[in-house]
Amino acid sequence: AQTVTQSQPEMSVQEAETVTLSCTYDTSESNYYLFWYKQPPSRQMILVIRQEAYKQQNATENRFSVNFQKAAKSFSLKISDSQLGDTAMYFCAFMKRGEYGNKLVFGAGTILRVKS
Amino acid sequence: DTGVSQDPRHKITKRGQNVTFRCDPISEHNRLYWYRQTLGQGPEFLTYFQNEAQLEKSRLLSDRFSAERPKGSFSTLEIQRTEQGDSAMYLCASSLGGPVAFFGQGTRLTVV
């Protein structure tokens, strides 16, 4: 079974600064995806960024980038130029590649507060 | 709105009552998932449909829980004889077979 651990229950950052959220996972699979999802207060969860395990290059989406360390089973999210709208719960998630049930295994989440 | 839609958004029920939630996935999405999220935790997988077939159920889905997806379109999740431990946010997500799932806003259930 896969597990995802987010060791930072809460983080805060000043507007325009950079913050890094940590995530580690445990799996015996070699072929999988990793994701960061954002859940704003009272709003639906949306995908921030995804990484395919076979790709060595770290994924980047505008102000969001990841540091994927496959051997260490680490997958951190860096948010640059933080904005007030980035305030949300952030979930790291794992998905095994396969034919059926591409279900997500989530960490417990990190609450990020961006301060003005 | 072409996103995943869930109804109701909030439900308060007395212990022992039955409740049913509905999820309308994004049109043409063949995969539909139900997750449960308790306060301060990440979502946990409950069950998964590919078209109308329920292909996987978590051990979290006790005998009191049943899910259906008739005709491969919308899905319902029913909880019979609700207990206080069932209080949670129930999330629905859909995908078109790829790795990216799109989530609804969830149904928050409170059992009193």
JSON list of C-alpha atoms in Angstrom, two decimals:
[
{"chain": "A", "resi": 1, "resn": "ALA", "atom": "CA", "xyz": [0.00, 0.00, 0.00]},
{"chain": "A", "resi": 2, "resn": "GLN", "atom": "CA", "xyz": [1.09, 3.52, -0.71]},
{"chain": "A", "resi": 3, "resn": "THR", "atom": "CA", "xyz": [1.33, 6.25, 1.91]},
{"chain": "A", "resi": 4, "resn": "VAL", "atom": "CA", "xyz": [1.80, 9.99, 1.55]},
{"chain": "A", "resi": 5, "resn": "THR", "atom": "CA", "xyz": [3.15, 12.14, 4.37]},
{"chain": "A", "resi": 6, "resn": "GLN", "atom": "CA", "xyz": [2.96, 15.90, 4.66]},
{"chain": "A", "resi": 7, "resn": "SER", "atom": "CA", "xyz": [4.88, 16.89, 7.75]},
{"chain": "A", "resi": 8, "resn": "GLN", "atom": "CA", "xyz": [3.89, 20.57, 7.83]},
{"chain": "A", "resi": 9, "resn": "PRO", "atom": "CA", "xyz": [0.32, 21.02, 9.11]},
{"chain": "A", "resi": 10, "resn": "GLU", "atom": "CA", "xyz": [0.46, 24.80, 8.60]},
{"chain": "A", "resi": 11, "resn": "MET", "atom": "CA", "xyz": [2.69, 27.28, 6.82]},
{"chain": "A", "resi": 12, "resn": "SER", "atom": "CA", "xyz": [2.55, 31.00, 6.33]},
{"chain": "A", "resi": 13, "resn": "VAL", "atom": "CA", "xyz": [4.31, 33.29, 3.88]},
{"chain": "A", "resi": 14, "resn": "GLN", "atom": "CA", "xyz": [4.36, 36.96, 3.09]},
{"chain": "A", "resi": 15, "resn": "GLU", "atom": "CA", "xyz": [2.85, 38.08, -0.16]},
{"chain": "A", "resi": 16, "resn": "ALA", "atom": "CA", "xyz": [5.41, 38.04, -3.01]},
{"chain": "A", "resi": 17, "resn": "GLU", "atom": "CA", "xyz": [7.76, 35.71, -1.16]},
{"chain": "A", "resi": 18, "resn": "THR", "atom": "CA", "xyz": [8.57, 32.07, -1.90]},
{"chain": "A", "resi": 19, "resn": "VAL", "atom": "CA", "xyz": [7.42, 29.08, 0.11]},
{"chain": "A", "resi": 20, "resn": "THR", "atom": "CA", "xyz": [8.12, 25.36, -0.14]},
{"chain": "A", "resi": 21, "resn": "LEU", "atom": "CA", "xyz": [5.71, 22.65, 0.97]},
{"chain": "A", "resi": 22, "resn": "SER", "atom": "CA", "xyz": [7.11, 19.21, 1.74]},
{"chain": "A", "resi": 23, "resn": "CYS", "atom": "CA", "xyz": [5.81, 15.77, 0.83]},
{"chain": "A", "resi": 24, "resn": "THR", "atom": "CA", "xyz": [7.27, 12.30, 1.13]},
{"chain": "A", "resi": 25, "resn": "TYR", "atom": "CA", "xyz": [5.71, 9.06, -0.02]},
{"chain": "A", "resi": 26, "resn": "ASP", "atom": "CA", "xyz": [6.25, 5.38, 0.25]},
{"chain": "A", "resi": 27, "resn": "THR", "atom": "CA", "xyz": [5.64, 2.91, -2.54]},
{"chain": "A", "resi": 28, "resn": "SER", "atom": "CA", "xyz": [7.11, -0.16, -4.14]},
{"chain": "A", "resi": 29, "resn": "GLU", "atom": "CA", "xyz": [5.74, 0.88, -7.52]},
{"chain": "A", "resi": 30, "resn": "SER", "atom": "CA", "xyz": [8.07, 2.21, -10.21]},
{"chain": "A", "resi": 31, "resn": "ASN", "atom": "CA", "xyz": [5.45, 3.72, -12.48]},
{"chain": "A", "resi": 32, "resn": "TYR", "atom": "CA", "xyz": [3.25, 6.38, -10.93]},
{"chain": "A", "resi": 33, "resn": "TYR", "atom": "CA", "xyz": [2.14, 9.98, -10.86]},
{"chain": "A", "resi": 34, "resn": "LEU", "atom": "CA", "xyz": [2.47, 12.58, -8.14]},
{"chain": "A", "resi": 35, "resn": "PHE", "atom": "CA", "xyz": [0.22, 15.58, -7.77]},
{"chain": "A", "resi": 36, "resn": "TRP", "atom": "CA", "xyz": [-0.30, 18.71, -5.79]},
{"chain": "A", "resi": 37, "resn": "TYR", "atom": "CA", "xyz": [-3.95, 19.71, -5.37]},
{"chain": "A", "resi": 38, "resn": "LYS", "atom": "CA", "xyz": [-5.19, 22.98, -3.90]},
{"chain": "A", "resi": 39, "resn": "GLN", "atom": "CA", "xyz": [-8.41, 23.24, -1.88]},
{"chain": "A", "resi": 40, "resn": "PRO", "atom": "CA", "xyz": [-9.42, 26.84, -1.17]},
{"chain": "A", "resi": 41, "resn": "PRO", "atom": "CA", "xyz": [-11.84, 27.42, 1.71]},
{"chain": "A", "resi": 42, "resn": "SER", "atom": "CA", "xyz": [-15.32, 26.19, 0.79]},
{"chain": "A", "resi": 43, "resn": "ARG", "atom": "CA", "xyz": [-14.30, 25.60, -2.80]},
{"chain": "A", "resi": 44, "resn": "GLN", "atom": "CA", "xyz": [-13.52, 22.58, -4.88]},
{"chain": "A", "resi": 45, "resn": "MET", "atom": "CA", "xyz": [-10.15, 20.93, -5.10]},
{"chain": "A", "resi": 46, "resn": "ILE", "atom": "CA", "xyz": [-8.18, 21.85, -8.19]},
{"chain": "A", "resi": 47, "resn": "LEU", "atom": "CA", "xyz": [-5.02, 20.43, -9.68]},
{"chain": "A", "resi": 48, "resn": "VAL", "atom": "CA", "xyz": [-1.94, 22.61, -9.26]},
{"chain": "A", "resi": 49, "resn": "ILE", "atom": "CA", "xyz": [0.76, 20.48, -10.85]},
{"chain": "A", "resi": 50, "resn": "ARG", "atom": "CA", "xyz": [1.58, 16.88, -11.68]},
{"chain": "A", "resi": 51, "resn": "GLN", "atom": "CA", "xyz": [4.74, 14.85, -12.16]},
{"chain": "A", "resi": 52, "resn": "GLU", "atom": "CA", "xyz": [5.20, 11.56, -13.94]},
{"chain": "A", "resi": 53, "resn": "ALA", "atom": "CA", "xyz": [7.68, 9.34, -12.14]},
{"chain": "A", "resi": 54, "resn": "TYR", "atom": "CA", "xyz": [9.53, 8.32, -15.28]},
{"chain": "A", "resi": 55, "resn": "LYS", "atom": "CA", "xyz": [10.35, 11.93, -16.11]},
{"chain": "A", "resi": 56, "resn": "GLN", "atom": "CA", "xyz": [13.51, 13.24, -14.52]},
{"chain": "A", "resi": 57, "resn": "GLN", "atom": "CA", "xyz": [12.72, 16.85, -15.32]},
{"chain": "A", "resi": 58, "resn": "ASN", "atom": "CA", "xyz": [10.82, 18.65, -12.59]},
{"chain": "A", "resi": 59, "resn": "ALA", "atom": "CA", "xyz": [7.38, 19.92, -13.58]},
{"chain": "A", "resi": 60, "resn": "THR", "atom": "CA", "xyz": [6.69, 23.65, -13.68]},
{"chain": "A", "resi": 61, "resn": "GLU", "atom": "CA", "xyz": [3.42, 25.54, -14.03]},
{"chain": "A", "resi": 62, "resn": "ASN", "atom": "CA", "xyz": [3.89, 29.31, -13.95]},
{"chain": "A", "resi": 63, "resn": "ARG", "atom": "CA", "xyz": [4.68, 30.21, -10.32]},
{"chain": "A", "resi": 64, "resn": "PHE", "atom": "CA", "xyz": [4.50, 26.61, -9.17]},
{"chain": "A", "resi": 65, "resn": "SER", "atom": "CA", "xyz": [7.33, 24.11, -9.47]},
{"chain": "A", "resi": 66, "resn": "VAL", "atom": "CA", "xyz": [8.25, 20.83, -7.89]},
{"chain": "A", "resi": 67, "resn": "ASN", "atom": "CA", "xyz": [11.43, 19.20, -6.66]},
{"chain": "A", "resi": 68, "resn": "PHE", "atom": "CA", "xyz": [11.00, 15.51, -7.42]},
{"chain": "A", "resi": 69, "resn": "GLN", "atom": "CA", "xyz": [13.58, 13.24, -5.83]},
{"chain": "A", "resi": 70, "resn": "LYS", "atom": "CA", "xyz": [12.58, 9.72, -6.83]},
{"chain": "A", "resi": 71, "resn": "ALA", "atom": "CA", "xyz": [15.25, 7.85, -4.89]},
{"chain": "A", "resi": 72, "resn": "ALA", "atom": "CA", "xyz": [14.42, 9.78, -1.73]},
{"chain": "A", "resi": 73, "resn": "LYS", "atom": "CA", "xyz": [10.67, 9.52, -2.44]},
{"chain": "A", "resi": 74, "resn": "SER", "atom": "CA", "xyz": [10.31, 13.23, -1.95]},
{"chain": "A", "resi": 75, "resn": "PHE", "atom": "CA", "xyz": [8.06, 15.63, -3.84]},
{"chain": "A", "resi": 76, "resn": "SER", "atom": "CA", "xyz": [8.07, 19.23, -2.64]},
{"chain": "A", "resi": 77, "resn": "LEU", "atom": "CA", "xyz": [6.09, 22.15, -4.07]},
{"chain": "A", "resi": 78, "resn": "LYS", "atom": "CA", "xyz": [7.63, 25.59, -4.45]},
{"chain": "A", "resi": 79, "resn": "ILE", "atom": "CA", "xyz": [5.34, 28.58, -4.84]},
{"chain": "A", "resi": 80, "resn": "SER", "atom": "CA", "xyz": [7.10, 31.70, -6.05]},
{"chain": "A", "resi": 81, "resn": "ASP", "atom": "CA", "xyz": [5.78, 35.26, -5.79]},
{"chain": "A", "resi": 82, "resn": "SER", "atom": "CA", "xyz": [3.03, 34.12, -3.40]},
{"chain": "A", "resi": 83, "resn": "GLN", "atom": "CA", "xyz": [-0.36, 35.76, -3.86]},
{"chain": "A", "resi": 84, "resn": "LEU", "atom": "CA", "xyz": [-3.28, 36.15, -1.46]},
{"chain": "A", "resi": 85, "resn": "GLY", "atom": "CA", "xyz": [-5.27, 33.81, -3.68]},
{"chain": "A", "resi": 86, "resn": "ASP", "atom": "CA", "xyz": [-2.79, 31.03, -2.95]},
{"chain": "A", "resi": 87, "resn": "THR", "atom": "CA", "xyz": [-4.23, 30.76, 0.56]},
{"chain": "A", "resi": 88, "resn": "ALA", "atom": "CA", "xyz": [-5.64, 27.23, 0.69]},
{"chain": "A", "resi": 89, "resn": "MET", "atom": "CA", "xyz": [-5.13, 23.69, 1.89]},
{"chain": "A", "resi": 90, "resn": "TYR", "atom": "CA", "xyz": [-2.57, 21.92, -0.28]},
{"chain": "A", "resi": 91, "resn": "PHE", "atom": "CA", "xyz": [-2.63, 18.17, -0.70]},
{"chain": "A", "resi": 92, "resn": "CYS", "atom": "CA", "xyz": [0.13, 15.99, -2.06]},
{"chain": "A", "resi": 93, "resn": "ALA", "atom": "CA", "xyz": [-1.24, 12.90, -3.77]},
{"chain": "A", "resi": 94, "resn": "PHE", "atom": "CA", "xyz": [0.02, 9.67, -5.32]},
{"chain": "A", "resi": 95, "resn": "MET", "atom": "CA", "xyz": [-1.51, 7.68, -8.15]},
{"chain": "A", "resi": 96, "resn": "LYS", "atom": "CA", "xyz": [-0.33, 4.32, -9.38]},
{"chain": "A", "resi": 97, "resn": "ARG", "atom": "CA", "xyz": [-0.36, 3.95, -13.15]},
{"chain": "A", "resi": 98, "resn": "GLY", "atom": "CA", "xyz": [-2.54, 1.12, -14.22]},
{"chain": "A", "resi": 99, "resn": "GLU", "atom": "CA", "xyz": [-5.56, -0.03, -16.10]},
{"chain": "A", "resi": 100, "resn": "TYR", "atom": "CA", "xyz": [-8.11, 0.29, -13.35]},
{"chain": "A", "resi": 101, "resn": "GLY", "atom": "CA", "xyz": [-9.00, 2.56, -10.54]},
{"chain": "A", "resi": 102, "resn": "ASN", "atom": "CA", "xyz": [-6.55, 5.39, -10.92]},
{"chain": "A", "resi": 103, "resn": "LYS", "atom": "CA", "xyz": [-7.41, 6.36, -7.41]},
{"chain": "A", "resi": 104, "resn": "LEU", "atom": "CA", "xyz": [-5.54, 9.04, -5.56]},
{"chain": "A", "resi": 105, "resn": "VAL", "atom": "CA", "xyz": [-3.84, 8.51, -2.21]},
{"chain": "A", "resi": 106, "resn": "PHE", "atom": "CA", "xyz": [-3.65, 11.83, -0.39]},
{"chain": "A", "resi": 107, "resn": "GLY", "atom": "CA", "xyz": [-1.54, 13.21, 2.38]},
{"chain": "A", "resi": 108, "resn": "ALA", "atom": "CA", "xyz": [-3.13, 14.97, 5.35]},
{"chain": "A", "resi": 109, "resn": "GLY", "atom": "CA", "xyz": [-2.59, 18.38, 3.80]},
{"chain": "A", "resi": 110, "resn": "THR", "atom": "CA", "xyz": [-0.78, 21.61, 4.59]},
{"chain": "A", "resi": 111, "resn": "ILE", "atom": "CA", "xyz": [-2.68, 24.80, 5.30]},
{"chain": "A", "resi": 112, "resn": "LEU", "atom": "CA", "xyz": [-0.94, 27.70, 3.57]},
{"chain": "A", "resi": 113, "resn": "ARG", "atom": "CA", "xyz": [-1.72, 31.26, 4.61]},
{"chain": "A", "resi": 114, "resn": "VAL", "atom": "CA", "xyz": [-0.43, 34.12, 2.49]},
{"chain": "A", "resi": 115, "resn": "LYS", "atom": "CA", "xyz": [-0.20, 37.34, 4.46]},
{"chain": "A", "resi": 116, "resn": "SER", "atom": "CA", "xyz": [-0.35, 40.86, 3.07]},
{"chain": "B", "resi": 1, "resn": "ASP", "atom": "CA", "xyz": [-21.31, 25.15, -15.55]},
{"chain": "B", "resi": 2, "resn": "THR", "atom": "CA", "xyz": [-19.53, 22.15, -17.07]},
{"chain": "B", "resi": 3, "resn": "GLY", "atom": "CA", "xyz": [-17.69, 21.04, -13.94]},
{"chain": "B", "resi": 4, "resn": "VAL", "atom": "CA", "xyz": [-18.48, 18.20, -11.56]},
{"chain": "B", "resi": 5, "resn": "SER", "atom": "CA", "xyz": [-21.70, 18.98, -9.74]},
{"chain": "B", "resi": 6, "resn": "GLN", "atom": "CA", "xyz": [-22.74, 17.58, -6.36]},
{"chain": "B", "resi": 7, "resn": "ASP", "atom": "CA", "xyz": [-26.06, 17.82, -4.62]},
{"chain": "B", "resi": 8, "resn": "PRO", "atom": "CA", "xyz": [-26.84, 18.71, -1.92]},
{"chain": "B", "resi": 9, "resn": "ARG", "atom": "CA", "xyz": [-23.97, 20.87, -0.76]},
{"chain": "B", "resi": 10, "resn": "HIS", "atom": "CA", "xyz": [-24.90, 20.40, 2.88]},
{"chain": "B", "resi": 11, "resn": "LYS", "atom": "CA", "xyz": [-26.97, 17.78, 4.66]},
{"chain": "B", "resi": 12, "resn": "ILE", "atom": "CA", "xyz": [-27.86, 17.56, 8.33]},
{"chain": "B", "resi": 13, "resn": "THR", "atom": "CA", "xyz": [-29.51, 14.34, 9.39]},
{"chain": "B", "resi": 14, "resn": "LYS", "atom": "CA", "xyz": [-30.42, 12.54, 12.57]},
{"chain": "B", "resi": 15, "resn": "ARG", "atom": "CA", "xyz": [-28.56, 9.42, 13.52]},
{"chain": "B", "resi": 16, "resn": "GLY", "atom": "CA", "xyz": [-30.21, 6.36, 12.07]},
{"chain": "B", "resi": 17, "resn": "GLN", "atom": "CA", "xyz": [-31.68, 8.11, 9.03]},
{"chain": "B", "resi": 18, "resn": "ASN", "atom": "CA", "xyz": [-30.77, 7.27, 5.45]},
{"chain": "B", "resi": 19, "resn": "VAL", "atom": "CA", "xyz": [-29.21, 9.87, 3.16]},
{"chain": "B", "resi": 20, "resn": "THR", "atom": "CA", "xyz": [-28.47, 9.94, -0.55]},
{"chain": "B", "resi": 21, "resn": "PHE", "atom": "CA", "xyz": [-26.05, 12.18, -2.40]},
{"chain": "B", "resi": 22, "resn": "ARG", "atom": "CA", "xyz": [-25.85, 12.80, -6.11]},
{"chain": "B", "resi": 23, "resn": "CYS", "atom": "CA", "xyz": [-22.88, 13.50, -8.35]},
{"chain": "B", "resi": 24, "resn": "ASP", "atom": "CA", "xyz": [-23.04, 14.66, -11.97]},
{"chain": "B", "resi": 25, "resn": "PRO", "atom": "CA", "xyz": [-19.63, 14.22, -13.58]},
{"chain": "B", "resi": 26, "resn": "ILE", "atom": "CA", "xyz": [-18.22, 16.23, -16.44]},
{"chain": "B", "resi": 27, "resn": "SER", "atom": "CA", "xyz": [-20.01, 15.17, -19.59]},
{"chain": "B", "resi": 28, "resn": "GLU", "atom": "CA", "xyz": [-18.40, 12.17, -21.32]},
{"chain": "B", "resi": 29, "resn": "HIS", "atom": "CA", "xyz": [-16.07, 11.42, -18.40]},
{"chain": "B", "resi": 30, "resn": "ASN", "atom": "CA", "xyz": [-16.13, 7.65, -18.14]},
{"chain": "B", "resi": 31, "resn": "ARG", "atom": "CA", "xyz": [-14.53, 7.36, -14.69]},
{"chain": "B", "resi": 32, "resn": "LEU", "atom": "CA", "xyz": [-16.17, 8.52, -11.51]},
{"chain": "B", "resi": 33, "resn": "TYR", "atom": "CA", "xyz": [-14.78, 8.37, -7.98]},
{"chain": "B", "resi": 34, "resn": "TRP", "atom": "CA", "xyz": [-16.15, 8.94, -4.50]},
{"chain": "B", "resi": 35, "resn": "TYR", "atom": "CA", "xyz": [-13.88, 10.08, -1.67]},
{"chain": "B", "resi": 36, "resn": "ARG", "atom": "CA", "xyz": [-14.54, 10.91, 1.95]},
{"chain": "B", "resi": 37, "resn": "GLN", "atom": "CA", "xyz": [-12.74, 13.75, 3.73]},
{"chain": "B", "resi": 38, "resn": "THR", "atom": "CA", "xyz": [-12.90, 14.19, 7.48]},
{"chain": "B", "resi": 39, "resn": "LEU", "atom": "CA", "xyz": [-11.89, 17.41, 9.19]},
{"chain": "B", "resi": 40, "resn": "GLY", "atom": "CA", "xyz": [-8.16, 18.06, 9.01]},
{"chain": "B", "resi": 41, "resn": "GLN", "atom": "CA", "xyz": [-7.46, 15.03, 6.82]},
{"chain": "B", "resi": 42, "resn": "GLY", "atom": "CA", "xyz": [-6.91, 14.34, 3.18]},
{"chain": "B", "resi": 43, "resn": "PRO", "atom": "CA", "xyz": [-9.61, 12.65, 1.12]},
{"chain": "B", "resi": 44, "resn": "GLU", "atom": "CA", "xyz": [-9.81, 8.88, 1.31]},
{"chain": "B", "resi": 45, "resn": "PHE", "atom": "CA", "xyz": [-10.90, 6.73, -1.61]},
{"chain": "B", "resi": 46, "resn": "LEU", "atom": "CA", "xyz": [-14.29, 5.04, -1.27]},
{"chain": "B", "resi": 47, "resn": "THR", "atom": "CA", "xyz": [-15.23, 3.64, -4.65]},
{"chain": "B", "resi": 48, "resn": "TYR", "atom": "CA", "xyz": [-14.70, 3.90, -8.39]},
{"chain": "B", "resi": 49, "resn": "PHE", "atom": "CA", "xyz": [-16.86, 3.43, -11.48]},
{"chain": "B", "resi": 50, "resn": "GLN", "atom": "CA", "xyz": [-15.84, 2.99, -15.06]},
{"chain": "B", "resi": 51, "resn": "ASN", "atom": "CA", "xyz": [-18.97, 3.78, -17.02]},
{"chain": "B", "resi": 52, "resn": "GLU", "atom": "CA", "xyz": [-21.73, 1.93, -15.11]},
{"chain": "B", "resi": 53, "resn": "ALA", "atom": "CA", "xyz": [-19.50, -0.75, -13.61]},
{"chain": "B", "resi": 54, "resn": "GLN", "atom": "CA", "xyz": [-18.34, -0.38, -10.03]},
{"chain": "B", "resi": 55, "resn": "LEU", "atom": "CA", "xyz": [-14.81, -1.73, -10.29]},
{"chain": "B", "resi": 56, "resn": "GLU", "atom": "CA", "xyz": [-13.36, -1.09, -6.87]},
{"chain": "B", "resi": 57, "resn": "LYS", "atom": "CA", "xyz": [-14.60, -0.51, -3.34]},
{"chain": "B", "resi": 58, "resn": "SER", "atom": "CA", "xyz": [-12.53, 0.51, -0.36]},
{"chain": "B", "resi": 59, "resn": "ARG", "atom": "CA", "xyz": [-12.77, -1.37, 2.92]},
{"chain": "B", "resi": 60, "resn": "LEU", "atom": "CA", "xyz": [-14.02, 1.99, 4.26]},
{"chain": "B", "resi": 61, "resn": "LEU", "atom": "CA", "xyz": [-17.25, 1.35, 2.39]},
{"chain": "B", "resi": 62, "resn": "SER", "atom": "CA", "xyz": [-19.19, -0.63, 4.96]},
{"chain": "B", "resi": 63, "resn": "ASP", "atom": "CA", "xyz": [-22.39, -2.54, 4.28]},
{"chain": "B", "resi": 64, "resn": "ARG", "atom": "CA", "xyz": [-24.35, 0.61, 5.09]},
{"chain": "B", "resi": 65, "resn": "PHE", "atom": "CA", "xyz": [-22.88, 2.37, 2.07]},
{"chain": "B", "resi": 66, "resn": "SER", "atom": "CA", "xyz": [-23.98, 1.75, -1.49]},
{"chain": "B", "resi": 67, "resn": "ALA", "atom": "CA", "xyz": [-23.12, 3.55, -4.69]},
{"chain": "B", "resi": 68, "resn": "GLU", "atom": "CA", "xyz": [-24.61, 3.32, -8.13]},
{"chain": "B", "resi": 69, "resn": "ARG", "atom": "CA", "xyz": [-24.00, 4.82, -11.53]},
{"chain": "B", "resi": 70, "resn": "PRO", "atom": "CA", "xyz": [-26.93, 3.82, -13.72]},
{"chain": "B", "resi": 71, "resn": "LYS", "atom": "CA", "xyz": [-26.29, 4.22, -17.44]},
{"chain": "B", "resi": 72, "resn": "GLY", "atom": "CA", "xyz": [-22.80, 5.49, -16.75]},
{"chain": "B", "resi": 73, "resn": "SER", "atom": "CA", "xyz": [-23.92, 9.05, -16.19]},
{"chain": "B", "resi": 74, "resn": "PHE", "atom": "CA", "xyz": [-24.67, 10.51, -12.74]},
{"chain": "B", "resi": 75, "resn": "SER", "atom": "CA", "xyz": [-23.89, 8.59, -9.58]},
{"chain": "B", "resi": 76, "resn": "THR", "atom": "CA", "xyz": [-25.56, 8.29, -6.19]},
{"chain": "B", "resi": 77, "resn": "LEU", "atom": "CA", "xyz": [-24.03, 7.44, -2.85]},
{"chain": "B", "resi": 78, "resn": "GLU", "atom": "CA", "xyz": [-26.44, 6.22, -0.19]},
{"chain": "B", "resi": 79, "resn": "ILE", "atom": "CA", "xyz": [-25.68, 5.82, 3.48]},
{"chain": "B", "resi": 80, "resn": "GLN", "atom": "CA", "xyz": [-28.17, 3.80, 5.48]},
{"chain": "B", "resi": 81, "resn": "ARG", "atom": "CA", "xyz": [-28.66, 4.06, 9.25]},
{"chain": "B", "resi": 82, "resn": "THR", "atom": "CA", "xyz": [-26.26, 6.98, 9.54]},
{"chain": "B", "resi": 83, "resn": "GLU", "atom": "CA", "xyz": [-23.87, 7.16, 12.48]},
{"chain": "B", "resi": 84, "resn": "GLN", "atom": "CA", "xyz": [-22.04, 10.15, 13.91]},
{"chain": "B", "resi": 85, "resn": "GLY", "atom": "CA", "xyz": [-18.80, 8.79, 12.49]},
{"chain": "B", "resi": 86, "resn": "ASP", "atom": "CA", "xyz": [-20.24, 9.26, 9.01]},
{"chain": "B", "resi": 87, "resn": "SER", "atom": "CA", "xyz": [-20.02, 13.03, 9.41]},
{"chain": "B", "resi": 88, "resn": "ALA", "atom": "CA", "xyz": [-17.60, 14.16, 6.73]},
{"chain": "B", "resi": 89, "resn": "MET", "atom": "CA", "xyz": [-17.27, 15.84, 3.36]},
{"chain": "B", "resi": 90, "resn": "TYR", "atom": "CA", "xyz": [-18.12, 13.46, 0.52]},
{"chain": "B", "resi": 91, "resn": "LEU", "atom": "CA", "xyz": [-16.26, 14.35, -2.66]},
{"chain": "B", "resi": 92, "resn": "CYS", "atom": "CA", "xyz": [-16.97, 13.19, -6.16]},
{"chain": "B", "resi": 93, "resn": "ALA", "atom": "CA", "xyz": [-14.44, 13.34, -8.97]},
{"chain": "B", "resi": 94, "resn": "SER", "atom": "CA", "xyz": [-14.45, 12.35, -12.61]},
{"chain": "B", "resi": 95, "resn": "SER", "atom": "CA", "xyz": [-11.87, 11.75, -15.30]},
{"chain": "B", "resi": 96, "resn": "LEU", "atom": "CA", "xyz": [-11.68, 10.76, -18.94]},
{"chain": "B", "resi": 97, "resn": "GLY", "atom": "CA", "xyz": [-9.43, 7.79, -18.31]},
{"chain": "B", "resi": 98, "resn": "GLY", "atom": "CA", "xyz": [-6.31, 9.86, -17.85]},
{"chain": "B", "resi": 99, "resn": "PRO", "atom": "CA", "xyz": [-4.53, 10.69, -14.61]},
{"chain": "B", "resi": 100, "resn": "VAL", "atom": "CA", "xyz": [-6.17, 14.04, -13.96]},
{"chain": "B", "resi": 101, "resn": "ALA", "atom": "CA", "xyz": [-9.31, 13.99, -11.85]},
{"chain": "B", "resi": 102, "resn": "PHE", "atom": "CA", "xyz": [-11.72, 16.90, -11.60]},
{"chain": "B", "resi": 103, "resn": "PHE", "atom": "CA", "xyz": [-13.45, 17.33, -8.28]},
{"chain": "B", "resi": 104, "resn": "GLY", "atom": "CA", "xyz": [-16.84, 18.64, -7.29]},
{"chain": "B", "resi": 105, "resn": "GLN", "atom": "CA", "xyz": [-17.40, 20.97, -4.35]},
{"chain": "B", "resi": 106, "resn": "GLY", "atom": "CA", "xyz": [-18.51, 18.13, -2.15]},
{"chain": "B", "resi": 107, "resn": "THR", "atom": "CA", "xyz": [-21.45, 17.33, 0.08]},
{"chain": "B", "resi": 108, "resn": "ARG", "atom": "CA", "xyz": [-20.89, 18.07, 3.74]},
{"chain": "B", "resi": 109, "resn": "LEU", "atom": "CA", "xyz": [-22.78, 15.60, 5.92]},
{"chain": "B", "resi": 110, "resn": "THR", "atom": "CA", "xyz": [-23.46, 16.28, 9.57]},
{"chain": "B", "resi": 111, "resn": "VAL", "atom": "CA", "xyz": [-25.05, 13.50, 11.61]},
{"chain": "B", "resi": 112, "resn": "VAL", "atom": "CA", "xyz": [-26.61, 14.72, 14.86]}
]
